[in-house]
Tab-separated table of C-alpha atoms and ligand atoms in Angstrom:
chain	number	residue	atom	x	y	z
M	1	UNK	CA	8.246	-19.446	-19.325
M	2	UNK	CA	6.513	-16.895	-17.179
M	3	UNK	CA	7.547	-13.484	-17.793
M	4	UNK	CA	5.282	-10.747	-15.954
M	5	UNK	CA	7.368	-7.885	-17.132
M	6	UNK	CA	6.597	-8.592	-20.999
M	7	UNK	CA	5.348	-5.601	-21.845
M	8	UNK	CA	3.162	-7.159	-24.861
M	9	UNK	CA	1.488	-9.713	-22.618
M	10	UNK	CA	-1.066	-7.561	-20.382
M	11	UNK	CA	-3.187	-10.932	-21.119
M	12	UNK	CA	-0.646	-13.008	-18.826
M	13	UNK	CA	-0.628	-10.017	-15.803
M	14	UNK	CA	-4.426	-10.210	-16.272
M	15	UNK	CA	-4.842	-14.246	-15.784
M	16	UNK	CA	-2.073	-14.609	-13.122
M	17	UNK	CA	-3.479	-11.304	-11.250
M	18	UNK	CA	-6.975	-13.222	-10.891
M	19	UNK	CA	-5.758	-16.545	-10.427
M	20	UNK	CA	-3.603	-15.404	-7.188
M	21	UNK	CA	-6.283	-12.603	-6.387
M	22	UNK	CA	-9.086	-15.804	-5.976
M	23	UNK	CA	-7.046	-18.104	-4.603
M	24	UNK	CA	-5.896	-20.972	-7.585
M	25	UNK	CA	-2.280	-20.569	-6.410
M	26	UNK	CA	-2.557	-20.420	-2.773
M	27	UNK	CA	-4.523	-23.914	-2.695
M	28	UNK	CA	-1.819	-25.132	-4.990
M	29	UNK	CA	0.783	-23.792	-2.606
M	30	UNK	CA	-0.957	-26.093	-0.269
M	31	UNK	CA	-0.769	-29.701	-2.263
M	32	UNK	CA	-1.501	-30.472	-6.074
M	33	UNK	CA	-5.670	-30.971	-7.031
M	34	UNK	CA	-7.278	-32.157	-9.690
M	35	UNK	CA	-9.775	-30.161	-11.822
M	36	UNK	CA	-12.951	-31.135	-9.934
M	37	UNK	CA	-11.324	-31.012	-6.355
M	38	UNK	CA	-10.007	-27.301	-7.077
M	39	UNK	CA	-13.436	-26.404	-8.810
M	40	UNK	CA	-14.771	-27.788	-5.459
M	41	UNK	CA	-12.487	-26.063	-2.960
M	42	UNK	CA	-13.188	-22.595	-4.638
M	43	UNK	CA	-16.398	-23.062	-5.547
M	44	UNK	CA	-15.725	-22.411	-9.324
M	45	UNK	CA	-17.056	-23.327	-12.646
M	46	UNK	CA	-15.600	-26.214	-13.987
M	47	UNK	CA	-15.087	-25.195	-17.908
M	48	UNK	CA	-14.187	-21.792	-16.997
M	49	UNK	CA	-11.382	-23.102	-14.563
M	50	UNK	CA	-10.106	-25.777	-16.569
M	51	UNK	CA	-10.067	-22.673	-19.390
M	52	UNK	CA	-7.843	-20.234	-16.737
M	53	UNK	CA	-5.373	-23.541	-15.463
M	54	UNK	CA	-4.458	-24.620	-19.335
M	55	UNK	CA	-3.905	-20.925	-20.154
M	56	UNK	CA	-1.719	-20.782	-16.693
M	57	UNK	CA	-0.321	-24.489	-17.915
M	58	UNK	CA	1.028	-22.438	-21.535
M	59	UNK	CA	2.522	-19.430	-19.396
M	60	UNK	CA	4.671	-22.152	-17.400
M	61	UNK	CA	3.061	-20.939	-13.976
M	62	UNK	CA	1.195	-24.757	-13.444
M	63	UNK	CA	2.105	-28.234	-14.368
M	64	UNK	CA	-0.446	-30.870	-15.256
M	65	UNK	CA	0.596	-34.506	-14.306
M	66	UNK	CA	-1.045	-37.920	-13.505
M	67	UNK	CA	-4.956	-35.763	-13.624
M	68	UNK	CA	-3.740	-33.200	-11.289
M	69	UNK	CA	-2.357	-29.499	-11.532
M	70	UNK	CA	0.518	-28.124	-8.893
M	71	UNK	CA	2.452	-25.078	-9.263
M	72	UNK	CA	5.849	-25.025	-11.210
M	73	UNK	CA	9.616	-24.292	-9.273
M	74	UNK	CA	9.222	-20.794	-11.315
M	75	UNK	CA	5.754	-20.204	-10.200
M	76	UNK	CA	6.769	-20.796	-6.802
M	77	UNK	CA	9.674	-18.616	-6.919
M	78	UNK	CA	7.725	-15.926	-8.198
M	79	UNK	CA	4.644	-16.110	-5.987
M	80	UNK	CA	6.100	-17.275	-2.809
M	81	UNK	CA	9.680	-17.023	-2.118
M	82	UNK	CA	10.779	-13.737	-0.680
M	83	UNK	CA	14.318	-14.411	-0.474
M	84	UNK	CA	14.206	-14.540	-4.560
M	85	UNK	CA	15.138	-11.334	-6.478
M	86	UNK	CA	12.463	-12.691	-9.259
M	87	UNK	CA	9.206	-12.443	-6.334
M	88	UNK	CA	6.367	-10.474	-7.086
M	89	UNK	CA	4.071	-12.411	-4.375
M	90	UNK	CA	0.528	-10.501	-3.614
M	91	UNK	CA	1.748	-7.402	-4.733
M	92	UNK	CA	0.603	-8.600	-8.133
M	93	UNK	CA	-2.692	-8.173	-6.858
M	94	UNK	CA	-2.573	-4.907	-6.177
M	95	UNK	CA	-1.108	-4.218	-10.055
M	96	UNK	CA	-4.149	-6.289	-10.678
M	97	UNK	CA	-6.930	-4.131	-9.226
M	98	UNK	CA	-4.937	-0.977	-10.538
M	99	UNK	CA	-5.775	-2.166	-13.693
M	100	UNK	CA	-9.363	-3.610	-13.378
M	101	UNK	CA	-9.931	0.013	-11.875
M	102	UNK	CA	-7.968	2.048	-14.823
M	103	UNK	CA	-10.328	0.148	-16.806
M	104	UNK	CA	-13.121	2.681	-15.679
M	105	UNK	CA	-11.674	6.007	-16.613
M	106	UNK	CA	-14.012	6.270	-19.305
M	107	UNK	CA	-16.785	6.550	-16.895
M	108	UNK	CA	-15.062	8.307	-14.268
M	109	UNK	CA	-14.586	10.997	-16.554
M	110	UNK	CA	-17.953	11.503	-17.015
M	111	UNK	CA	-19.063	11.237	-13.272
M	112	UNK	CA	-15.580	12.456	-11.709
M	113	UNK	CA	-15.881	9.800	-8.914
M	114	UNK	CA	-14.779	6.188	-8.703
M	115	UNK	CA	-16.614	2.965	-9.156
M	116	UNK	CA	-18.202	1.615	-5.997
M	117	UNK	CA	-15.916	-1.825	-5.360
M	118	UNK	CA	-15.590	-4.103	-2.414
M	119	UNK	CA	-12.040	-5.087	-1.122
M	120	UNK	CA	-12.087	-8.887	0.430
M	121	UNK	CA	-9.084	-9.779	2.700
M	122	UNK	CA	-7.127	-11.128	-0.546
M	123	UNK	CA	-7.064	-7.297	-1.933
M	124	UNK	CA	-5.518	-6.270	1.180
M	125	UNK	CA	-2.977	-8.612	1.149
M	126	UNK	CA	-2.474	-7.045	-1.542
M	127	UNK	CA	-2.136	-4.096	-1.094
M	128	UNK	CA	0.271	-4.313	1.494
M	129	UNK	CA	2.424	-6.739	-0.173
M	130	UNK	CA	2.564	-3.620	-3.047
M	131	UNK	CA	3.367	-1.133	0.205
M	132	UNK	CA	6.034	-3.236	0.937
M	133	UNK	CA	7.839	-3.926	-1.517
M	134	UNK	CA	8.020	-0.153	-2.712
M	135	UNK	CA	8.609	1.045	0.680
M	136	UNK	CA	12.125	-1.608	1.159
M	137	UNK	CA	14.551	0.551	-0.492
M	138	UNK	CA	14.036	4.125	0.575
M	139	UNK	CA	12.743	3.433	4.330
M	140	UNK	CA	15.844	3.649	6.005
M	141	UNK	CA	17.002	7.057	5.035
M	142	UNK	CA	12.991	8.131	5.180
M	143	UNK	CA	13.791	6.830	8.877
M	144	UNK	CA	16.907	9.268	9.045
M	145	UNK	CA	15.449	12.496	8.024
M	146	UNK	CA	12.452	11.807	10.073
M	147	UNK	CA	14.205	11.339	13.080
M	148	UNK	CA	16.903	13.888	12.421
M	149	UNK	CA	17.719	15.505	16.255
M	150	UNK	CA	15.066	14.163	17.511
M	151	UNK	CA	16.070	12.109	21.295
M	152	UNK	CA	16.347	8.439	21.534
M	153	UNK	CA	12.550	7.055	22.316
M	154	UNK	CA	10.727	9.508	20.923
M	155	UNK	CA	7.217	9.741	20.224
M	156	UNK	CA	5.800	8.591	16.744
M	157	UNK	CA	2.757	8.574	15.484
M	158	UNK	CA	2.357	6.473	12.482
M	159	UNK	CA	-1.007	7.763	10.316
M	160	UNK	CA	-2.219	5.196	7.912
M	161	UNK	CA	0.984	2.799	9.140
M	162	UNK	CA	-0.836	0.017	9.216
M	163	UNK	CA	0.909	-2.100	6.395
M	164	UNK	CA	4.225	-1.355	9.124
M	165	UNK	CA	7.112	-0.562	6.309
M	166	UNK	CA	8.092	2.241	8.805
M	167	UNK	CA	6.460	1.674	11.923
M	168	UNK	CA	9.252	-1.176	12.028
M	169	UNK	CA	11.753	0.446	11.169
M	170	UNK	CA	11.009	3.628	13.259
M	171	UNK	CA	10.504	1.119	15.922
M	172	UNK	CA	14.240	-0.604	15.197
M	173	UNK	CA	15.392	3.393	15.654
M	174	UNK	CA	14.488	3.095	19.381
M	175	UNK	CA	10.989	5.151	18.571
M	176	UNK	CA	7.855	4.085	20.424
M	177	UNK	CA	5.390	4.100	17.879
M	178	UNK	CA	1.698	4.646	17.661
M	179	UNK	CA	0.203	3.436	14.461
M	180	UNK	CA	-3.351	4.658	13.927
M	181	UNK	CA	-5.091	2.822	10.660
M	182	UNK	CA	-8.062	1.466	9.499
M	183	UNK	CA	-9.998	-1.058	11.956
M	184	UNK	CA	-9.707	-3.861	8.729
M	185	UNK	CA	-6.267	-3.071	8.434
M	186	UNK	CA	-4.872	-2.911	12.290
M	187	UNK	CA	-7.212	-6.546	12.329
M	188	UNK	CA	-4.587	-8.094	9.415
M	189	UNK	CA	-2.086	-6.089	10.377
M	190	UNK	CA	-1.268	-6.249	14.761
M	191	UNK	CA	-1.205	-10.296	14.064
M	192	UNK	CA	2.471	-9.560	12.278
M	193	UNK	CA	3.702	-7.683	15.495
M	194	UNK	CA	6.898	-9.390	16.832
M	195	UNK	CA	7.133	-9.871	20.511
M	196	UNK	CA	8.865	-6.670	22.022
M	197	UNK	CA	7.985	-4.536	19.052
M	198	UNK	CA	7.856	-1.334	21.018
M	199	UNK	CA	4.646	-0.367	18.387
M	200	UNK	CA	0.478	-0.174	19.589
M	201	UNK	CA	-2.136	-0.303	16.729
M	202	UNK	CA	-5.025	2.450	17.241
M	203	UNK	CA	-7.838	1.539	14.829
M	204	UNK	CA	-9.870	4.934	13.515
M	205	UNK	CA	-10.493	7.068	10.984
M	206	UNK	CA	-8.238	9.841	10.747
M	207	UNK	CA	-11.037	12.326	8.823
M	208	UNK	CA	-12.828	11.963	12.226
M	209	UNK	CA	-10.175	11.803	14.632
M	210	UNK	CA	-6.786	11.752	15.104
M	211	UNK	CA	-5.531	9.467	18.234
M	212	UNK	CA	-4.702	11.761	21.120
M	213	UNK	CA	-1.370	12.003	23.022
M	214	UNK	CA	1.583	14.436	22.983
M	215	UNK	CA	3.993	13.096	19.992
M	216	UNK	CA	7.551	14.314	18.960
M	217	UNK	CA	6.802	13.128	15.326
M	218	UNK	CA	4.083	12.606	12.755
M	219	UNK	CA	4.634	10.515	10.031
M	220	UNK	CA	2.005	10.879	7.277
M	221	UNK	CA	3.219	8.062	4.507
M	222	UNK	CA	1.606	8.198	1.463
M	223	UNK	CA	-1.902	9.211	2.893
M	224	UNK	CA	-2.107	12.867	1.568
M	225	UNK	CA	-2.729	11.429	-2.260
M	226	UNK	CA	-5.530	10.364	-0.946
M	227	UNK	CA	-7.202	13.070	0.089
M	228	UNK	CA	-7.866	16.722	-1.342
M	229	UNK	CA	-7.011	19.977	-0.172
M	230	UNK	CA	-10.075	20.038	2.368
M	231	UNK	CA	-9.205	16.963	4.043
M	232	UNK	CA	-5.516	17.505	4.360
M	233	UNK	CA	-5.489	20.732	5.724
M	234	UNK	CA	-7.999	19.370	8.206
M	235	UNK	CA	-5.975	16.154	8.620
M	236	UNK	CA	-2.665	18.716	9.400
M	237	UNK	CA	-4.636	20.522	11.855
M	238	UNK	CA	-5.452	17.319	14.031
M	239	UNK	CA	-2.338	16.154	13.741
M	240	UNK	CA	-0.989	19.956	14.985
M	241	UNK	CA	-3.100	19.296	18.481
M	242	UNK	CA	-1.373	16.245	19.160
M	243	UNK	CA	2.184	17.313	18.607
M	244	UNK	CA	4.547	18.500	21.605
M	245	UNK	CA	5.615	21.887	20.893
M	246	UNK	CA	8.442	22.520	18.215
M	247	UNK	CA	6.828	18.565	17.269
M	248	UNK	CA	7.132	17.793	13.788
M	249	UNK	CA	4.810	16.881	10.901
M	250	UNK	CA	6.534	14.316	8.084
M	251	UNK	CA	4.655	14.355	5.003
M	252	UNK	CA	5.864	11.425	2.538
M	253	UNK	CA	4.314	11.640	-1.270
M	254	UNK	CA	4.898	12.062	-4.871
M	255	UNK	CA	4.566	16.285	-5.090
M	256	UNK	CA	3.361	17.771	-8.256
M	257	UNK	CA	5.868	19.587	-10.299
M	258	UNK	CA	8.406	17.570	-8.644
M	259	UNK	CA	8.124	14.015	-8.766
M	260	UNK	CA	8.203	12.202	-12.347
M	261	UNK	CA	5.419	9.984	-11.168
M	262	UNK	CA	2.838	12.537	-9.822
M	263	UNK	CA	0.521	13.247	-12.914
M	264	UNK	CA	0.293	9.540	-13.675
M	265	UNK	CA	0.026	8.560	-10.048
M	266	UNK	CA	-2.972	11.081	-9.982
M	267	UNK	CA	-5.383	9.040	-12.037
M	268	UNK	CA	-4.725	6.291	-10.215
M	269	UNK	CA	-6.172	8.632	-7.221
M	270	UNK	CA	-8.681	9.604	-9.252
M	271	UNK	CA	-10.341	6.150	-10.629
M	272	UNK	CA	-9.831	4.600	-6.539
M	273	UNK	CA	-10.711	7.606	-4.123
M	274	UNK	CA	-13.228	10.744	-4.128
M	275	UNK	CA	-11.065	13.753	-3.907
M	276	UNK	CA	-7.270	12.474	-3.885
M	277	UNK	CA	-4.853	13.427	-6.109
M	278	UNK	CA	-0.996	14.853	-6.234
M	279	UNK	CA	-0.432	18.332	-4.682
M	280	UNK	CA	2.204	20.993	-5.436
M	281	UNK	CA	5.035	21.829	-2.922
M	282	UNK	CA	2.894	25.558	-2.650
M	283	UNK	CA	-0.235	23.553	-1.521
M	284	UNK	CA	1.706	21.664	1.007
M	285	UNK	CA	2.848	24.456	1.910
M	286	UNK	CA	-0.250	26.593	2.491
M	287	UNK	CA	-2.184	23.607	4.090
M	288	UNK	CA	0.528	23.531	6.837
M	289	UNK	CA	0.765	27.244	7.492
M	290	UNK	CA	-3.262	27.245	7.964
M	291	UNK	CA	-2.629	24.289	10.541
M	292	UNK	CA	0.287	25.932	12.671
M	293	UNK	CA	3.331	24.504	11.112
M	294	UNK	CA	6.103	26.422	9.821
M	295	UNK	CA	10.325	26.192	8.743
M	296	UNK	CA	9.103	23.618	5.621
M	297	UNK	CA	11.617	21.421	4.087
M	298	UNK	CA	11.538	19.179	1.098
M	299	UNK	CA	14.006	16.232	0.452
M	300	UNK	CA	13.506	13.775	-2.476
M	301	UNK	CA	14.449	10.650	-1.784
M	302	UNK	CA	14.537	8.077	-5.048
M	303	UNK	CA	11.499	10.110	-6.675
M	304	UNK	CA	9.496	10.802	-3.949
M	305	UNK	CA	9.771	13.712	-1.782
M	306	UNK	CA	9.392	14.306	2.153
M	307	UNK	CA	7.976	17.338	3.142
M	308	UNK	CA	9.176	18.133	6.866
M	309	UNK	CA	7.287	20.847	8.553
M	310	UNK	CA	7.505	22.164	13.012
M	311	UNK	CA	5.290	23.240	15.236
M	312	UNK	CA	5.350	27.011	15.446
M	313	UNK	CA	5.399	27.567	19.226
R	401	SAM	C1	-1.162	4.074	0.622
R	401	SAM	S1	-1.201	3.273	2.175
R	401	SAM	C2	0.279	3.837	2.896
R	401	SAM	C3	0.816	2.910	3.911
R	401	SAM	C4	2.109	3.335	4.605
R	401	SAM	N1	1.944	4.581	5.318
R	401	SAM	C5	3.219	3.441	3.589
R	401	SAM	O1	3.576	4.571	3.229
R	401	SAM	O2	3.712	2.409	3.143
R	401	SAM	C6	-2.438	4.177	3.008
R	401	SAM	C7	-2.745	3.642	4.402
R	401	SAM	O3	-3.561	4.610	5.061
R	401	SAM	C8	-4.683	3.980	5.623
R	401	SAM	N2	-5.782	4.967	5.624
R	401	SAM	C9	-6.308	5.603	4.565
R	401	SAM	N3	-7.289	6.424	4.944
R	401	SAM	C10	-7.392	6.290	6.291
R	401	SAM	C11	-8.238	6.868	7.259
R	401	SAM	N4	-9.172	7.755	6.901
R	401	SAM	N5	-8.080	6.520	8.554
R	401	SAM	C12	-7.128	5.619	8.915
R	401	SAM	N6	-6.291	5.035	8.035
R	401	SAM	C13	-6.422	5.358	6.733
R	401	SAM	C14	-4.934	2.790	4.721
R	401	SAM	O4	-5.690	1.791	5.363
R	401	SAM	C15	-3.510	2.336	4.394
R	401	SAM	O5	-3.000	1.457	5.344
């Protein structure tokens, strides 16, 4: 019976993590295989697969009749149906790499800077499978505050909004959004647009540049962990240039000495980025005045907070 929530059972998140991260289920989403012709369509060792699919056999994720392997109702449910309250889908792989990269604290905290790793498409899938599903239950009221007096069409400029948990639903609030992410990311990503979705991808790096324009609103989700106290007050001073004045910055993140989840969420910044990290309300606070903003706000919404800041004109 598979059971990713045992807390005893890392092993199980460990195999089902790889086996979805290189691509066992989603073949077996496709049709059942045999041994050899899976070993052949993912170019894999044949002892060490057969090893991975009888461990996945004992979990209850595969089933092994007439010489071939397919993927059990549960597995299916779990992996692949997103109408199910039980689905995990690729956000597993995301839990995955968190772990394979928590793994390393030991030698990060000798060298203070990640392991060098290379993300294939799979890892952003997901990755923004993860985004998604922990951006579904707070994104409408994040939506409300954000918006908050703010006319019907406004501007919006979505930094690092490429996995589109509030691009859309900005977007749905009659917003005409700008999302500016990661080339990789708008590449995935602008294929998901819906016709009429009144949102444009910009890909760039926003510790070069920041999209110009004139903008009512920018919404920083979850980007500001990723960065330290150089790079966001930089980051807040390019966004000030392309705000109209009285514009607004939204900051969304776990603060320090607030949020439950910041210290822990902060080694998880620390074994996956260079300088990111949680930051105190008071650093948010300075950063912003340096860049031009003023009249700061916090709101917590379900454990994180959103830091609203305006344009001092
Ligand atoms: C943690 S995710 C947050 C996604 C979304 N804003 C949310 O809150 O659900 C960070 C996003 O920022 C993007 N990002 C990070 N650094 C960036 C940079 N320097 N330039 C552009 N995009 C960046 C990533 O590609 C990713 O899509």
């Amino acid at each position: 019976m598979p059971n990713l929530t045992n807390p005893v059972a890392p092993q199980e998140l460990l195999v089902v993590g790889a086996a979805l991260q290189t691509g066992i289920f989603d073949i077996l989403k496709q049709g059942s295989c045999s041994l050899e012709e899976l070993a052949k369509k993912l170019d894999f060792d044949l002892r060490a697969l057969w090893t991975v699919n009888e461990s996945l056999v004992s979990l209850g994720y595969l089933q092994f009749n007439s010489d071939k392997y397919s993927l059990t109702s549960e597995a299916e449910e779990i992996l692949f149906n997103e109408q199910s309250d039980k689905y995990v889908g690729y956000s597993l792989i995301h839990t995955f790499n968190v772990i394979k990269a928590w793994t390393t604290i030991p030698e990060v905290l000798k060298t203070g800077a990640p392991l060098e790793r290379v993300r294939d498409q799979q890892d952003i899938k997901g990755f923004m499978a993860a985004m998604k599903k922990s951006a579904k239950e707070t994104s409408d009221d994040i939506i409300t505050i954000c918006l908050r007096d703010l006319p019907i069409g406004s501007k919006v400029l979505d930094l690092g909004g490429g996995p589109l948990n509030y691009a859309r639903p900005f977007a749905a609030a009659g917003a005409e959004v700008t999302v500016q992410d990661k080339p990789e990311v708008c590449e995935v990503m602008e294929k998901n647009l819906l016709e009429n979705e009144r949102i444009k991808f910009v890909p760039g790096d926003f510790t070069e540049e920041v999209i110009e324009g004139q903008f009512d609103l920018a919404f920083l989700g979850n980007i500001c962990h990723i960065y330290g106290p150089e790079g966001n007050t930089l980051l807040f001073k390019r966004v000030h240039k392309v705000l109209k004045p009285n514009g607004r910055i939204a900051i969304l993140d776990f603060v320090r000495g607030v949020s439950k989840r910041a210290e822990l969420f902060a080694v998880n910044m620390l074994v996956n980025t260079q300088t990111g990290g949680t930051w105190t309300l008071q650093q948010y606070t300075d950063w912003l005045k340096q860049a031009g903003f003023d009249d700061i706000q916090m709101h917590d919404i379900a454990g994180r907070q959103i830091i609203l800041a305006r344009v001092i004109t």
